[in-house]
mmCIF file of C-alpha atoms in Angstrom:
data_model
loop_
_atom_site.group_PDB
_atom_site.id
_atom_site.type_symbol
_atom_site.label_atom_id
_atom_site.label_comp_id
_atom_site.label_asym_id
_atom_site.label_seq_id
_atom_site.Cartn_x
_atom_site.Cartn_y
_atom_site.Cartn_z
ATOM 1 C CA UNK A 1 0.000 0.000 0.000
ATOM 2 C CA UNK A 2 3.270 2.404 0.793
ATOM 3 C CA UNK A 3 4.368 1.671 -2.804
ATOM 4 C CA UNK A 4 1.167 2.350 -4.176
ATOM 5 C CA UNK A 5 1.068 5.647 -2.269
ATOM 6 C CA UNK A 6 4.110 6.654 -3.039
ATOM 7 C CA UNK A 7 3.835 6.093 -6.708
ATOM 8 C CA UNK A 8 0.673 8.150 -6.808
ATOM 9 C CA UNK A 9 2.737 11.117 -4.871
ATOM 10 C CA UNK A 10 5.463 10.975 -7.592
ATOM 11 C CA UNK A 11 3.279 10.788 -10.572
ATOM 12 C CA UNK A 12 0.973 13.953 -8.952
ATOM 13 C CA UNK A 13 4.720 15.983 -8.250
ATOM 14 C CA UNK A 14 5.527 15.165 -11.840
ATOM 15 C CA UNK A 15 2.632 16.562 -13.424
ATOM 16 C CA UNK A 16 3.068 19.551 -11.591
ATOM 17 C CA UNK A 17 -0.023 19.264 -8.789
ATOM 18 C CA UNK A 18 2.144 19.648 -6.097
ATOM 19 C CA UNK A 19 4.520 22.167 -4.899
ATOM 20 C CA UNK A 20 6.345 24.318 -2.250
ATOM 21 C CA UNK A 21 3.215 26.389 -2.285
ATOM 22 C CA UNK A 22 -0.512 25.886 -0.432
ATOM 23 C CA UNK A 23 -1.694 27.472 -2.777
ATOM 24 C CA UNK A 24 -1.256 27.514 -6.514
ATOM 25 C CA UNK A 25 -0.423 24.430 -8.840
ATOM 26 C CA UNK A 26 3.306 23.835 -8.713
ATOM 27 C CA UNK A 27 6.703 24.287 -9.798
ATOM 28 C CA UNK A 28 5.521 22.027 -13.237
ATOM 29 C CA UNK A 29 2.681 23.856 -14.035
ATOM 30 C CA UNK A 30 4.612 27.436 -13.152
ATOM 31 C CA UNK A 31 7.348 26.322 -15.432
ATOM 32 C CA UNK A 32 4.529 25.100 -18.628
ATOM 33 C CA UNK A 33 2.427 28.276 -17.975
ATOM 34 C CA UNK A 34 1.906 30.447 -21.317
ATOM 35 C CA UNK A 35 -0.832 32.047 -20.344
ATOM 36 C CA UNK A 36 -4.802 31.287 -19.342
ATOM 37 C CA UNK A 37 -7.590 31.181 -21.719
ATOM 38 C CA UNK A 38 -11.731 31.139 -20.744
ATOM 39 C CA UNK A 39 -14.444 29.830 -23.536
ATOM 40 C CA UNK A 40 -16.128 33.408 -24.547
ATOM 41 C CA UNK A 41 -19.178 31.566 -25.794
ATOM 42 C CA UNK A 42 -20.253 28.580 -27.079
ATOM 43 C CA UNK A 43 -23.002 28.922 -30.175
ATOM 44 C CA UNK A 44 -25.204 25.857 -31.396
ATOM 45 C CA UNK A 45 -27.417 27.478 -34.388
ATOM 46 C CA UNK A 46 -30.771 25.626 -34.036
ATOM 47 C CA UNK A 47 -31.932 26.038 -37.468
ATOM 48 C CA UNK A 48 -28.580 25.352 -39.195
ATOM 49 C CA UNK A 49 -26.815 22.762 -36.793
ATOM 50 C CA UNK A 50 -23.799 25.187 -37.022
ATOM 51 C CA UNK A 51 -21.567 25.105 -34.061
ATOM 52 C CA UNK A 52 -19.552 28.278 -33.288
ATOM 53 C CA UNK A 53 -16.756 28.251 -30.324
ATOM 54 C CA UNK A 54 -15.121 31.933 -29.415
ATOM 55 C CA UNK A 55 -12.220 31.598 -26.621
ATOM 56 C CA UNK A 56 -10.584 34.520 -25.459
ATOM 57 C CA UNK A 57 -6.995 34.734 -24.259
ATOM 58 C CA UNK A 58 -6.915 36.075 -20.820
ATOM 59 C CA UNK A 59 -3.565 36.696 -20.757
ATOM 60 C CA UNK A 60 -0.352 35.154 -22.540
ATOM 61 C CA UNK A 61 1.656 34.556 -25.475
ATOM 62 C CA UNK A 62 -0.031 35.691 -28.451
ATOM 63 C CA UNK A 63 0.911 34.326 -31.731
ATOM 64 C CA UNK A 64 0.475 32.352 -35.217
ATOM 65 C CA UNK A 65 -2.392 29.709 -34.985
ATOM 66 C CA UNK A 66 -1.244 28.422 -39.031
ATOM 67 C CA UNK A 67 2.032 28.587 -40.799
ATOM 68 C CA UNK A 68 2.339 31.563 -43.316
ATOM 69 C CA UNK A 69 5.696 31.430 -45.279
ATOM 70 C CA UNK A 70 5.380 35.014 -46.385
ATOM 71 C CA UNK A 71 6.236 35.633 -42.848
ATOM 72 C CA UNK A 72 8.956 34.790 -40.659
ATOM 73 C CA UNK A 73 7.027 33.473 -37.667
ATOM 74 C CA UNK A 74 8.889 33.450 -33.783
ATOM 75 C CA UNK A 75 6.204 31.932 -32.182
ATOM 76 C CA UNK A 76 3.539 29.277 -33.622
ATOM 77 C CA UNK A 77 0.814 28.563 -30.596
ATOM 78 C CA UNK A 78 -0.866 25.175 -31.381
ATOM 79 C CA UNK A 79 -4.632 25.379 -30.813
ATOM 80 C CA UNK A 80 -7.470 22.102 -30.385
ATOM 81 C CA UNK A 81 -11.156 21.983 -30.163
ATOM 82 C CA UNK A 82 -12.167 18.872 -29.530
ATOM 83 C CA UNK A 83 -16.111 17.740 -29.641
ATOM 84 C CA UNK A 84 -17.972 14.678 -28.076
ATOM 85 C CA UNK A 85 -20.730 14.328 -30.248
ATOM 86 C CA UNK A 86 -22.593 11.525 -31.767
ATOM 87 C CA UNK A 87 -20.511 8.747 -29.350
ATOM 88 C CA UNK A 88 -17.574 10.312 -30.530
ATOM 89 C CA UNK A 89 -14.983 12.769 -30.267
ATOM 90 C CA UNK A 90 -13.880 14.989 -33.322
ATOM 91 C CA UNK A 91 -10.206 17.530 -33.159
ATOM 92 C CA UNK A 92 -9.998 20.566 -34.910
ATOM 93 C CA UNK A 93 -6.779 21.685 -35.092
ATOM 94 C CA UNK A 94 -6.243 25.542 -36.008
ATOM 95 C CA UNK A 95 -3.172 24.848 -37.995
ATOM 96 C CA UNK A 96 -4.698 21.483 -39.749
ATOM 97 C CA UNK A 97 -6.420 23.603 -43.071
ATOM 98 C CA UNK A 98 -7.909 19.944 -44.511
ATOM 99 C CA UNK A 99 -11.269 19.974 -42.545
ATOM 100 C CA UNK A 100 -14.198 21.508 -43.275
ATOM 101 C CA UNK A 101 -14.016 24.129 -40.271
ATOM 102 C CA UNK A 102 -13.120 27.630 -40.115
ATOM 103 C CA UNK A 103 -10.753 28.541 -37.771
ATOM 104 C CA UNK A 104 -9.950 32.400 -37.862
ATOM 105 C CA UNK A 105 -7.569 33.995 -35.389
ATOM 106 C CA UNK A 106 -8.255 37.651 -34.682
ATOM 107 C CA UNK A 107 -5.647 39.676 -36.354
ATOM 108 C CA UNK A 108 -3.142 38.773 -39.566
ATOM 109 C CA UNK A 109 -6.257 38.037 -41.782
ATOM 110 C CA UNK A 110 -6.956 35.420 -39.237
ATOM 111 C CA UNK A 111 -3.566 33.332 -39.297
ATOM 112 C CA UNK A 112 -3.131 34.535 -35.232
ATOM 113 C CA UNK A 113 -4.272 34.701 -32.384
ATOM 114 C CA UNK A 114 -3.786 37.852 -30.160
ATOM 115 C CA UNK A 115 -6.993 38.178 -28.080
ATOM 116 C CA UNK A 116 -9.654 35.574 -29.636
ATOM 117 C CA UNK A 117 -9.335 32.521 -31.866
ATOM 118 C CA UNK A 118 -12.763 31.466 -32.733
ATOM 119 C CA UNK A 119 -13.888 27.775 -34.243
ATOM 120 C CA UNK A 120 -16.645 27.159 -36.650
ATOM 121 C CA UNK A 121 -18.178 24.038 -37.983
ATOM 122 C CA UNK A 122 -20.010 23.197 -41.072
ATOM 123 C CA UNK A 123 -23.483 23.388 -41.368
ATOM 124 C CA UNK A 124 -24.967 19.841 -39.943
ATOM 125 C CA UNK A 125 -21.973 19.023 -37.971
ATOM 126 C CA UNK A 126 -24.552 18.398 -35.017
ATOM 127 C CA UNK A 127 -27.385 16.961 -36.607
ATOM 128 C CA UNK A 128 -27.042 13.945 -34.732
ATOM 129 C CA UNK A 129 -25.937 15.772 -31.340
ATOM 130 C CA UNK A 130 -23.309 17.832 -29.698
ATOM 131 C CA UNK A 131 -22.678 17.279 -26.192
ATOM 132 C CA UNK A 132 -19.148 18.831 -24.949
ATOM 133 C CA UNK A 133 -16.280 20.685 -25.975
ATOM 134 C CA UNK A 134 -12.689 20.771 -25.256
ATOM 135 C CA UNK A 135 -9.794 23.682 -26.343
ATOM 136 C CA UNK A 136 -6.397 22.985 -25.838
ATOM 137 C CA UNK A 137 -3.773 25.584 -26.550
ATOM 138 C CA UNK A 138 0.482 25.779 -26.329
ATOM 139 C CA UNK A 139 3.727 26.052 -28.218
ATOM 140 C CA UNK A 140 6.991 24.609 -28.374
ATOM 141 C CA UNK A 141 7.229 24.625 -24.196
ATOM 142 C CA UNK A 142 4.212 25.859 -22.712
ATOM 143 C CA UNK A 143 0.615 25.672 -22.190
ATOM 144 C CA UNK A 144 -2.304 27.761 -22.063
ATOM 145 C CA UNK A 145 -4.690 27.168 -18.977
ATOM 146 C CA UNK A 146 -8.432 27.318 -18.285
ATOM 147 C CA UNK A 147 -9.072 30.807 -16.746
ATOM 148 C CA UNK A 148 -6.389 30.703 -13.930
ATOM 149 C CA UNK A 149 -6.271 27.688 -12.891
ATOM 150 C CA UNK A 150 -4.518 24.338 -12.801
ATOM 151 C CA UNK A 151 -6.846 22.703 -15.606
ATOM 152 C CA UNK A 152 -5.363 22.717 -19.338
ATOM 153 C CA UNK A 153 -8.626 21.278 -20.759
ATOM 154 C CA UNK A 154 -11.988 21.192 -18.951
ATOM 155 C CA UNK A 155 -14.929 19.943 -20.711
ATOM 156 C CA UNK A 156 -17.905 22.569 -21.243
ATOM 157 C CA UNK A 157 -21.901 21.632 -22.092
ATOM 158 C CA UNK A 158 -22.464 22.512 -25.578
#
């Protein structure tokens, strides 16, 4: 049972959920943190079946959300919706242009993300349902987190 125990504390200290601190998340998640994010709204058209997901950097790295060669990019911030619809669960990447969705940054004719980054579907996509979403958000060696705290990804009703 000591093994077991101990285990769990190690794996918990490696992920960064435990730290000097009483309060906060940890040296991990200190040394990972790019910035926070919060969902700015979450839009299911009911005639249409459109799905539209807005999320809002609170505070962070700003930068490219697709590769642009005419540009010599520092900083490319890798950005995922993911949906649970239908049994099933669907990623959009930003920088991924071979799906159907639009996914428009707000400044650089869309290509980056400086204070919203905003995800639509195709008409249809939840004809058959849409339950949750997910948005997941770093670069090279860091990570965006839900609205201050120690969660990268929460799940949020649709």
């Amino acid at each position: 049972m000591e093994r077991v125990l101990s285990l769990i504390c190690v794996l918990f200290f490696l992920a960064g959920c435990l730290g000097t601190s009483s309060i906060g998340c940890g040296e991990g998640y200190d040394e990972m943190h790019a910035g926070d994010y919060s969902i700015d709204s979450i839009t299911l058209d009911a005639t249409t079946n459109q799905l539209s997901v807005v999320v809002k950097n609170e505070g962070g790295a700003s930068g490219f959300i697709r590769e642009v060669e005419s540009l010599e990019q520092e900083q490319t911030i890798w950005i995922t919706v993911h949906i649970q619809h239908n049994g099933q669960t669907t990623s959009i990447r930003g920088e991924d242009t071979g799906h159907s969705w639009a996914v428009d940054g707000d400044s650089n004719n869309g290509d980056s993300w400086a204070s919203t980054v905003t995800f639509t579907s195709p008409d249809g996509f939840c004809d058959s349902g849409c339950e949750e979403i997910r948005f997941s958000a770093g670069y090279y060696d860091g990570v965006f987190y839900h609205d201050g705290t120690c969660e990268s990804s929460p799940w949020f009703a649709i």
